[in-house]
Short mmCIF file of C-alpha atoms and ligand atoms in Angstrom, two decimals:
data_model
loop_
_atom_site.label_atom_id
_atom_site.label_comp_id
_atom_site.label_asym_id
_atom_site.label_seq_id
_atom_site.Cartn_x
_atom_site.Cartn_y
_atom_site.Cartn_z
CA MET C 754 0.02 0.04 0.06
CA ALA C 755 1.21 3.47 -0.76
CA GLY C 756 2.47 5.25 2.18
CA ILE C 757 2.88 2.13 4.36
CA PRO C 758 6.54 0.95 4.08
CA SER C 759 7.09 -2.80 4.57
CA ILE C 760 9.83 -2.31 7.11
CA ILE C 761 9.64 0.23 9.93
CA VAL C 762 12.35 0.55 12.55
CA ILE C 763 11.38 3.33 14.79
CA ASP C 764 14.29 5.58 15.80
CA GLU C 765 12.99 7.24 18.96
CA GLU C 766 16.12 9.25 19.33
CA SER C 767 15.69 11.14 15.95
CA MET C 768 12.01 10.74 15.77
CA SER C 769 12.56 10.04 12.21
CA VAL C 770 9.21 8.20 12.10
CA LYS C 771 6.16 10.40 13.28
CA GLN C 772 3.54 7.62 12.68
CA SER C 773 2.96 5.35 15.70
CA TYR C 774 1.82 1.77 15.73
CA LEU C 775 0.17 -0.90 17.81
CA ILE C 776 0.99 -4.49 17.46
CA VAL C 777 -1.49 -7.13 18.72
CA SER C 778 -0.29 -10.64 19.38
CA GLY C 779 -2.50 -13.55 19.39
CA HIS C 780 -3.67 -16.73 17.84
CA PHE C 781 -5.16 -15.56 14.47
CA PHE C 782 -7.70 -17.16 12.21
CA ASN C 783 -7.74 -15.38 8.97
CA PRO C 784 -10.42 -15.92 6.01
CA LEU C 785 -8.83 -16.22 2.61
CA GLU C 786 -10.17 -15.12 -0.71
CA SER C 787 -10.33 -18.93 -1.64
CA GLY C 788 -12.69 -19.60 1.25
CA GLY C 789 -10.11 -21.33 3.28
CA TRP C 790 -8.64 -20.08 6.64
CA ASP C 791 -5.00 -19.34 7.65
CA ASP C 792 -4.24 -20.47 11.23
CA ILE C 793 -1.27 -18.63 12.82
CA THR C 794 -0.77 -19.86 16.30
CA GLN C 795 1.68 -17.29 17.31
CA GLY C 796 0.61 -14.34 15.14
CA ALA C 797 0.74 -10.55 15.07
CA LEU C 798 -1.27 -7.72 13.60
CA CYS C 799 0.28 -4.28 13.28
CA PHE C 800 -1.70 -1.30 12.47
CA ASP C 801 -1.09 2.47 12.28
CA GLU C 802 -2.66 5.29 14.20
CA GLU C 803 -5.33 5.58 11.48
CA GLY C 804 -6.34 1.85 12.19
CA ARG C 805 -5.13 0.61 8.95
CA ILE C 806 -3.28 -2.76 8.89
CA ALA C 807 0.48 -2.29 8.19
CA SER C 808 1.66 -5.84 8.62
CA PHE C 809 0.21 -9.16 9.47
CA GLY C 810 1.84 -12.73 9.90
CA THR C 811 3.79 -14.70 12.44
CA PHE C 812 4.89 -12.64 15.47
CA GLU C 813 8.44 -13.38 14.46
CA LYS C 814 7.99 -11.93 11.07
CA VAL C 815 5.98 -8.76 12.42
CA SER C 816 8.21 -8.06 15.35
CA ALA C 817 11.35 -8.09 13.05
CA GLN C 818 9.87 -5.18 11.14
CA TYR C 819 8.84 -3.05 14.10
CA ARG C 820 11.02 -2.08 17.21
CA LEU C 821 8.83 -1.98 20.25
CA GLY C 822 9.02 1.27 22.13
CA LYS C 823 7.28 4.66 22.68
CA TYR C 824 5.93 4.69 18.93
CA CYS C 825 5.19 0.87 18.79
CA GLU C 826 3.41 -0.59 21.67
CA LEU C 827 2.28 -4.18 22.05
CA ILE C 828 -1.15 -5.40 23.16
CA ASP C 829 -0.67 -9.03 24.32
CA TYR C 830 -3.56 -11.50 23.45
CA SER C 831 -1.08 -14.41 22.83
CA GLU C 832 -3.51 -16.49 24.98
CA PHE C 833 -6.49 -15.58 22.93
CA LEU C 834 -8.11 -16.14 19.51
CA ILE C 835 -8.31 -13.41 17.05
CA ILE C 836 -10.76 -13.30 13.98
CA PRO C 837 -12.00 -10.57 11.92
CA ALA C 838 -15.06 -8.62 13.09
CA PHE C 839 -18.36 -9.73 11.70
CA VAL C 840 -20.54 -8.53 8.87
CA ASP C 841 -24.40 -8.55 8.95
CA VAL C 842 -25.57 -8.21 5.32
CA HIS C 843 -29.26 -7.74 6.14
CA LEU C 844 -30.99 -6.06 9.06
CA HIS C 845 -33.82 -3.73 9.63
CA ALA C 846 -32.95 -0.74 12.03
CA PRO C 847 -36.64 0.08 12.86
CA GLN C 848 -37.54 -3.51 13.72
CA PHE C 849 -34.94 -3.55 16.56
CA ASN C 850 -37.74 -3.45 19.09
CA CYS C 851 -40.04 -6.08 17.69
CA ARG C 852 -37.98 -9.14 17.55
CA GLY C 853 -39.62 -12.30 18.48
CA TYR C 854 -43.23 -11.17 17.81
CA TYR C 855 -44.97 -14.38 16.55
CA SER C 856 -46.60 -14.84 13.37
CA ASP C 857 -46.55 -17.86 11.10
CA ASN C 858 -46.10 -15.95 7.80
CA LEU C 859 -44.46 -12.82 6.36
CA LEU C 860 -47.31 -10.77 5.07
CA GLU C 861 -49.41 -11.11 8.25
CA TRP C 862 -46.27 -10.41 10.43
CA LEU C 863 -45.72 -7.12 8.55
CA ASP C 864 -49.28 -5.98 8.88
CA ASN C 865 -49.77 -7.03 12.53
CA PHE C 866 -46.55 -5.65 14.09
CA ILE C 867 -43.88 -4.30 11.68
CA PHE C 868 -45.73 -1.30 9.74
CA THR C 869 -47.09 0.15 13.08
CA GLU C 870 -43.58 -0.06 14.80
CA GLU C 871 -41.99 1.54 11.88
CA GLU C 872 -44.26 4.41 11.87
CA LYS C 873 -42.74 5.44 15.28
CA PHE C 874 -39.67 6.47 13.49
CA ALA C 875 -41.45 9.63 12.20
CA SER C 876 -40.28 10.72 15.59
CA SER C 877 -36.62 11.99 15.60
CA ALA C 878 -36.23 11.22 19.24
CA TYR C 879 -37.39 7.58 18.93
CA ALA C 880 -35.08 6.93 15.81
CA ASN C 881 -32.18 8.42 17.59
CA ASN C 882 -32.75 6.28 20.59
CA ILE C 883 -32.91 3.12 18.41
CA ALA C 884 -29.92 4.11 16.28
CA THR C 885 -27.84 4.41 19.60
CA GLU C 886 -29.08 1.10 20.91
CA LEU C 887 -28.52 -0.75 17.48
CA TYR C 888 -24.82 0.30 17.10
CA LYS C 889 -24.10 -0.44 20.63
CA GLU C 890 -25.65 -3.93 20.33
CA MET C 891 -23.82 -4.55 17.04
CA ALA C 892 -20.48 -3.76 18.63
CA SER C 893 -21.26 -5.93 21.58
CA TYR C 894 -21.56 -8.96 19.13
CA GLY C 895 -18.39 -7.96 17.32
CA ILE C 896 -20.23 -6.80 14.26
CA GLY C 897 -18.18 -4.10 12.43
CA THR C 898 -20.08 -3.96 9.05
CA ALA C 899 -23.69 -4.12 8.02
CA SER C 900 -26.25 -3.40 5.30
CA ILE C 901 -29.07 -1.69 6.93
CA TYR C 902 -32.68 -0.87 6.06
CA GLY C 903 -34.19 2.31 7.61
CA SER C 904 -37.81 3.10 7.84
CA VAL C 905 -39.58 5.17 5.22
CA HIS C 906 -38.74 8.40 7.02
CA PRO C 907 -35.75 10.32 5.64
CA ASN C 908 -35.11 12.03 8.82
CA ALA C 909 -34.81 8.66 10.66
CA THR C 910 -32.45 7.44 7.95
CA ASP C 911 -30.29 10.62 8.35
CA ILE C 912 -30.19 9.83 11.98
CA LEU C 913 -28.94 6.26 11.36
CA PHE C 914 -26.06 7.84 9.12
CA ALA C 915 -25.24 10.68 11.59
CA LYS C 916 -24.87 8.03 14.40
CA GLY C 917 -23.02 5.58 12.21
CA ALA C 918 -20.57 8.32 11.17
CA LYS C 919 -19.42 8.54 14.80
CA THR C 920 -18.54 4.78 14.87
CA SER C 921 -15.72 3.07 13.03
CA MET C 922 -18.17 0.71 11.33
CA LYS C 923 -18.66 0.16 7.62
CA LEU C 924 -22.41 0.95 6.95
CA ALA C 925 -24.60 0.63 3.71
CA ILE C 926 -27.89 2.23 4.70
CA GLY C 927 -30.93 3.01 2.99
CA LYS C 928 -34.41 4.82 3.40
CA VAL C 929 -36.93 2.17 2.76
CA MET C 930 -39.02 2.95 -0.60
CA MET C 931 -42.62 1.93 -0.68
CA ASP C 932 -44.61 4.14 -2.90
CA ARG C 933 -47.52 1.73 -3.18
CA SER C 934 -48.51 2.83 0.30
CA GLU C 935 -49.86 5.81 2.06
CA TYR C 936 -46.50 6.70 3.46
CA GLU C 937 -45.00 8.35 0.23
CA THR C 938 -45.57 9.20 -3.49
CA THR C 939 -43.27 7.94 -6.11
CA ALA C 940 -41.68 11.53 -6.42
CA GLU C 941 -41.11 11.89 -2.60
CA SER C 942 -39.56 8.47 -2.56
CA LEU C 943 -37.04 9.23 -5.26
CA SER C 944 -36.21 12.89 -4.17
CA GLN C 945 -35.80 11.99 -0.47
CA SER C 946 -33.41 9.07 -1.38
CA LEU C 947 -31.33 10.95 -3.69
CA GLU C 948 -30.84 13.66 -1.18
CA LEU C 949 -29.61 11.11 1.31
CA TYR C 950 -27.48 9.43 -1.26
CA GLN C 951 -25.86 12.87 -2.18
CA LYS C 952 -25.45 13.70 1.51
CA TRP C 953 -23.98 10.48 2.72
CA ASP C 954 -22.60 8.14 -0.04
CA GLY C 955 -18.75 7.69 0.29
CA LYS C 956 -18.50 9.66 3.58
CA ASN C 957 -16.18 8.50 6.54
CA GLY C 958 -13.51 7.68 3.98
CA GLY C 959 -15.81 5.37 2.10
CA ARG C 960 -17.08 3.75 5.23
CA LEU C 961 -20.56 5.00 4.87
CA ARG C 962 -22.51 4.06 1.62
CA TYR C 963 -26.06 4.86 0.67
CA SER C 964 -27.87 1.93 -0.58
CA PHE C 965 -31.09 2.52 -2.48
CA THR C 966 -33.71 0.38 -0.75
CA PRO C 967 -37.01 -0.54 -2.51
CA ARG C 968 -38.63 -2.58 0.33
CA PHE C 969 -39.67 -5.47 -1.98
CA ALA C 970 -41.55 -5.35 -5.37
CA PRO C 971 -45.17 -5.55 -3.68
CA SER C 972 -44.66 -2.32 -1.95
CA CYS C 973 -43.32 -0.42 -4.92
CA THR C 974 -44.80 0.90 -8.19
CA GLU C 975 -43.13 -0.33 -11.55
CA LYS C 976 -42.32 3.44 -12.13
CA LEU C 977 -40.28 3.62 -8.96
CA LEU C 978 -38.49 0.34 -9.60
CA GLU C 979 -37.71 1.77 -13.02
CA GLU C 980 -36.45 5.11 -11.89
CA VAL C 981 -34.30 3.49 -9.05
CA GLY C 982 -32.96 1.12 -11.61
CA LYS C 983 -31.86 4.08 -13.85
CA ILE C 984 -30.09 5.64 -10.74
CA VAL C 985 -28.20 2.68 -9.60
CA SER C 986 -27.11 1.44 -12.94
CA THR C 987 -25.76 4.80 -14.15
CA GLU C 988 -24.30 6.01 -10.81
CA ASN C 989 -23.07 2.44 -9.89
CA ALA C 990 -24.79 3.18 -6.55
CA LEU C 991 -25.64 0.26 -4.01
CA CYS C 992 -29.09 -1.10 -3.85
CA GLN C 993 -30.84 -3.60 -1.47
CA THR C 994 -34.21 -5.26 -1.56
CA HIS C 995 -36.15 -8.55 -0.83
CA LEU C 996 -36.61 -11.30 -3.41
CA SER C 997 -38.80 -14.35 -3.15
CA GLU C 998 -39.21 -14.85 0.46
CA THR C 999 -42.66 -16.59 0.65
CA PRO C 1000 -45.24 -18.20 -1.74
CA GLY C 1001 -47.87 -15.69 -0.58
CA GLU C 1002 -45.48 -12.84 -1.72
CA LEU C 1003 -44.85 -14.60 -5.08
CA GLU C 1004 -48.67 -14.63 -5.73
CA LEU C 1005 -48.76 -10.98 -5.01
CA VAL C 1006 -45.91 -10.09 -7.52
CA LYS C 1007 -47.59 -12.16 -10.29
CA LYS C 1008 -50.77 -10.06 -9.78
CA LEU C 1009 -49.20 -6.71 -9.41
CA PHE C 1010 -46.39 -6.93 -12.32
CA LEU C 1011 -47.89 -8.30 -15.46
CA GLY C 1012 -45.72 -9.18 -18.37
CA TYR C 1013 -42.77 -10.35 -16.37
CA ARG C 1014 -41.59 -14.14 -16.60
CA ASN C 1015 -40.83 -14.38 -12.90
CA TYR C 1016 -40.13 -12.15 -9.70
CA THR C 1017 -36.39 -11.96 -10.35
CA GLU C 1018 -37.15 -10.46 -13.74
CA VAL C 1019 -39.14 -7.64 -12.16
CA TYR C 1020 -35.88 -6.48 -10.59
CA SER C 1021 -33.50 -7.26 -13.69
CA LYS C 1022 -35.62 -5.77 -16.31
CA ASN C 1023 -35.66 -2.53 -14.25
CA LYS C 1024 -31.90 -2.64 -13.95
CA LEU C 1025 -31.65 -3.14 -10.23
CA LEU C 1026 -29.62 -6.23 -10.26
CA LYS C 1027 -25.70 -5.63 -10.54
CA GLU C 1028 -22.54 -6.00 -8.58
CA GLY C 1029 -23.29 -4.03 -5.34
CA SER C 1030 -27.04 -5.07 -5.30
CA ILE C 1031 -28.21 -7.39 -2.43
CA VAL C 1032 -31.32 -9.49 -2.69
CA ALA C 1033 -32.49 -10.97 0.62
CA HIS C 1034 -33.79 -14.54 0.83
CA SER C 1035 -34.22 -15.75 -2.84
CA ILE C 1036 -35.94 -18.93 -1.64
CA TYR C 1037 -38.29 -19.75 -4.44
CA LEU C 1038 -36.31 -19.32 -7.62
CA ASP C 1039 -36.79 -21.21 -10.95
CA ASP C 1040 -33.78 -22.01 -13.08
CA ASP C 1041 -34.15 -18.85 -15.19
CA GLU C 1042 -33.98 -16.81 -12.02
CA TYR C 1043 -30.73 -18.38 -10.77
CA ARG C 1044 -29.28 -17.73 -14.16
CA ILE C 1045 -30.34 -14.03 -14.04
CA LEU C 1046 -28.92 -13.74 -10.52
CA LYS C 1047 -25.55 -15.27 -11.50
CA GLU C 1048 -25.13 -13.09 -14.58
CA SER C 1049 -26.07 -9.93 -12.85
CA GLY C 1050 -23.38 -10.16 -10.20
CA SER C 1051 -25.79 -9.41 -7.46
CA GLY C 1052 -25.14 -10.79 -3.87
CA VAL C 1053 -27.60 -12.64 -1.93
CA ALA C 1054 -28.31 -12.15 1.78
CA HIS C 1055 -29.11 -15.48 3.54
CA CYS C 1056 -31.05 -15.01 6.76
CA PRO C 1057 -31.68 -18.56 8.05
CA ASP C 1058 -33.02 -17.55 11.46
CA SER C 1059 -35.56 -15.31 9.88
CA ASN C 1060 -36.62 -17.86 7.43
CA MET C 1061 -37.21 -20.38 10.12
CA PHE C 1062 -39.02 -17.88 12.36
CA LEU C 1063 -41.46 -16.84 9.75
CA HIS C 1064 -41.54 -20.44 8.32
CA SER C 1065 -40.67 -18.83 5.00
CA GLY C 1066 -38.97 -21.90 3.44
CA LYS C 1067 -35.23 -22.81 2.76
CA MET C 1068 -32.86 -21.10 0.28
CA ASP C 1069 -30.94 -23.59 -1.97
CA LEU C 1070 -27.56 -22.71 -0.32
CA ASN C 1071 -25.72 -25.50 -2.06
CA ARG C 1072 -26.84 -24.43 -5.57
CA MET C 1073 -25.86 -20.88 -4.93
CA LEU C 1074 -22.39 -21.91 -3.65
CA VAL C 1075 -21.95 -24.23 -6.81
CA MET C 1076 -22.97 -21.44 -8.99
CA LYS C 1077 -20.51 -19.07 -7.15
CA ILE C 1078 -23.31 -16.55 -6.49
CA PRO C 1079 -21.89 -14.24 -3.90
CA ILE C 1080 -23.60 -14.82 -0.48
CA GLY C 1081 -23.40 -13.17 2.93
CA LEU C 1082 -24.92 -13.98 6.18
CA GLY C 1083 -27.68 -11.76 7.71
CA SER C 1084 -29.69 -11.55 10.95
CA ASP C 1085 -32.65 -9.84 9.30
CA ILE C 1086 -33.86 -8.54 12.64
CA GLY C 1087 -36.82 -8.15 13.54
CA ALA C 1088 -37.81 -11.40 11.76
CA GLY C 1089 -34.50 -12.65 12.95
CA SER C 1090 -34.46 -13.01 16.60
CA THR C 1091 -31.08 -11.63 17.39
CA LEU C 1092 -28.14 -9.91 15.90
CA SER C 1093 -25.78 -12.54 17.06
CA PRO C 1094 -23.79 -13.90 14.08
CA PHE C 1095 -23.08 -17.10 16.12
CA ASN C 1096 -26.91 -17.72 16.06
CA SER C 1097 -27.15 -16.95 12.33
CA MET C 1098 -24.24 -19.31 11.71
CA LYS C 1099 -25.84 -22.17 13.75
CA MET C 1100 -29.23 -21.66 12.13
CA MET C 1101 -27.58 -21.86 8.84
CA ILE C 1102 -25.97 -25.23 9.59
CA TYR C 1103 -29.31 -26.63 11.22
CA ALA C 1104 -31.36 -25.36 8.23
CA HIS C 1105 -29.25 -26.96 5.49
CA GLY C 1106 -28.66 -30.33 7.27
CA LYS C 1107 -26.13 -32.74 5.91
CA SER C 1108 -24.44 -30.46 3.26
CA ASP C 1109 -21.19 -28.75 2.48
CA ILE C 1110 -21.87 -25.97 4.96
CA THR C 1111 -19.02 -26.41 7.41
CA PRO C 1112 -18.22 -24.18 10.33
CA GLU C 1113 -15.36 -22.65 8.21
CA MET C 1114 -17.74 -21.80 5.51
CA ALA C 1115 -20.23 -20.33 7.98
CA PHE C 1116 -17.50 -17.95 9.49
CA TYR C 1117 -16.35 -17.06 5.96
CA LEU C 1118 -19.97 -15.92 5.06
CA ALA C 1119 -20.16 -13.95 8.30
CA THR C 1120 -16.78 -12.16 7.62
CA LEU C 1121 -15.12 -11.78 4.33
CA GLY C 1122 -17.88 -13.27 2.19
CA GLY C 1123 -20.35 -10.75 3.64
CA ALA C 1124 -18.04 -7.77 3.29
CA LYS C 1125 -17.44 -8.51 -0.42
CA VAL C 1126 -21.48 -8.88 -0.96
CA ILE C 1127 -21.94 -5.45 0.47
CA GLY C 1128 -18.97 -3.83 -1.38
CA PHE C 1129 -16.81 -3.33 1.52
CA GLY C 1130 -14.38 -6.06 0.64
CA ASP C 1131 -11.53 -3.80 0.07
CA ILE C 1132 -11.50 -2.30 3.54
CA THR C 1133 -12.56 -5.09 5.88
CA GLY C 1134 -13.35 -8.87 6.15
CA ASN C 1135 -9.78 -10.15 6.80
CA PHE C 1136 -6.26 -9.12 7.91
CA SER C 1137 -5.07 -7.94 4.30
CA ILE C 1138 -2.60 -5.05 4.54
CA GLY C 1139 -4.26 -1.66 4.10
CA LYS C 1140 -7.61 -2.83 5.37
CA ASP C 1141 -9.03 -1.56 8.68
CA ALA C 1142 -7.92 -3.44 11.86
CA ASP C 1143 -11.47 -4.62 12.52
CA PHE C 1144 -11.28 -7.81 14.79
CA ILE C 1145 -12.67 -9.66 17.81
CA VAL C 1146 -10.77 -11.16 20.63
CA MET C 1147 -12.12 -14.46 21.88
CA ARG C 1148 -11.38 -16.78 24.67
CA LYS C 1149 -10.50 -20.22 23.33
CA PRO C 1150 -12.56 -23.25 23.97
CA ASN C 1151 -11.00 -25.29 26.77
CA LYS C 1152 -10.78 -28.60 25.05
CA VAL C 1153 -10.71 -29.21 21.25
CA PRO C 1154 -10.67 -32.67 20.05
CA ALA C 1155 -7.50 -33.67 18.23
CA ASP C 1156 -9.24 -34.81 14.99
CA GLY C 1157 -6.60 -33.13 12.68
CA ASN C 1158 -8.74 -30.09 12.00
CA TYR C 1159 -8.23 -27.70 14.85
CA THR C 1160 -9.66 -24.64 13.05
CA ARG C 1161 -12.85 -26.54 12.26
CA GLN C 1162 -13.44 -27.67 15.72
CA VAL C 1163 -12.60 -24.47 17.40
CA LEU C 1164 -15.04 -22.48 14.97
CA SER C 1165 -17.71 -25.34 15.45
CA HIS C 1166 -17.55 -24.87 19.24
CA LEU C 1167 -17.96 -21.21 18.91
CA ILE C 1168 -21.00 -21.56 16.67
CA PHE C 1169 -22.81 -24.21 18.57
CA CYS C 1170 -21.85 -23.25 22.18
CA ASN C 1171 -22.86 -19.56 22.18
CA GLY C 1172 -19.58 -17.99 20.94
CA GLU C 1173 -20.67 -14.50 22.15
CA HIS C 1174 -19.79 -15.82 25.56
CA HIS C 1175 -16.14 -16.18 24.53
CA LEU C 1176 -16.02 -12.58 23.40
CA LYS C 1177 -13.35 -10.66 25.23
CA ALA C 1178 -12.83 -7.52 23.27
CA VAL C 1179 -13.88 -5.94 20.08
CA TYR C 1180 -11.66 -3.57 17.90
CA LEU C 1181 -12.82 -1.51 14.85
CA LYS C 1182 -10.34 0.59 13.00
CA GLY C 1183 -7.81 -0.20 15.66
CA GLU C 1184 -9.83 1.08 18.59
CA ARG C 1185 -11.49 -1.00 21.26
CA VAL C 1186 -15.23 -0.55 21.09
CA ASN C 1187 -16.34 -3.24 23.44
ZN1 ZN Z 1901 -35.59 -8.16 5.77
#
């Protein structure tokens, strides 16, 4: 990386190096682009005062590059496990307070609980409180990156950004667009979203992104989808929506959108699907829809806890993996019961039964895989040089069976035995936040 020399020997006498560094020692698990994991028992991560990773590898290698002293201090976590901070690719901020409200299907659940709760976000004070609580709870679970749905209110979404700007999190956020309702007109939906996009997209050194957020096809007019498609395809802006979550929703889309071969085509024909777009759920797809998704470069937010809670169905995760469709893991609160990435990973493995979904794959989707889906893969997700130093420090499980796959068994224990209880510290951009 430009500006970060590979070898720094800090000369305190001449103060020839003004930059100061921190080195964190520990047992590191690092996800790789290939989907595998590096396991470095005696490792070290060095980052500068901007919280950018300057060096990573064995302690021997890193400590040979930096001389400890006034300008280079050591945080000793050598007895602990260190992995990248988590990524949640799909959550609804205004549903923070209605997790766990029972309904056996999506459309009734939305009508019974969600729309009335989301109306409360017309109050800036309410929106402010929830934004504060949300970011605090995300940090408590080691989540450093997320793609977030706001409510329909532009002011509440502005508050989510303003509060997010005070964290070191990587956040894609969007005001929900739903012009097929009494809440907004098509023109209001577009102008308010554009204003927020111009105000916030790319702020905080690229750590804040605006994501255009048509709620899902049934709540939007064709005109709105067409206009959003024009914006996101010409501006290369981020976009997020829901796709094919329940059979009832599919029926609704068929009635509302005539002349389309299938649900996915409603989005693709209106130019909403591309790299940087995320569709959540994608459960009931035909062959044509898988092809469209793959060719578009869109990512999929897989939300197994939510899918089981609302009895929505099961996404064909293996097929997506075989087709190399980018996938990330989402809590989807409030249909998801908790922000805990450990819970999301456990639910994913339970949901898909005997399959190729290993603990390593689950952790990959909850870290680097998710970061890439949102569009933050260049700045977080693993310990590559130049990325933000976003990591969690965990107590190691006491006993790990010697079956020859230490990484798998440690990650498995954390997934199935409430890994959040092993959390000792959370660092985002090199600063301890929890
Ligand atoms: Zn959702």
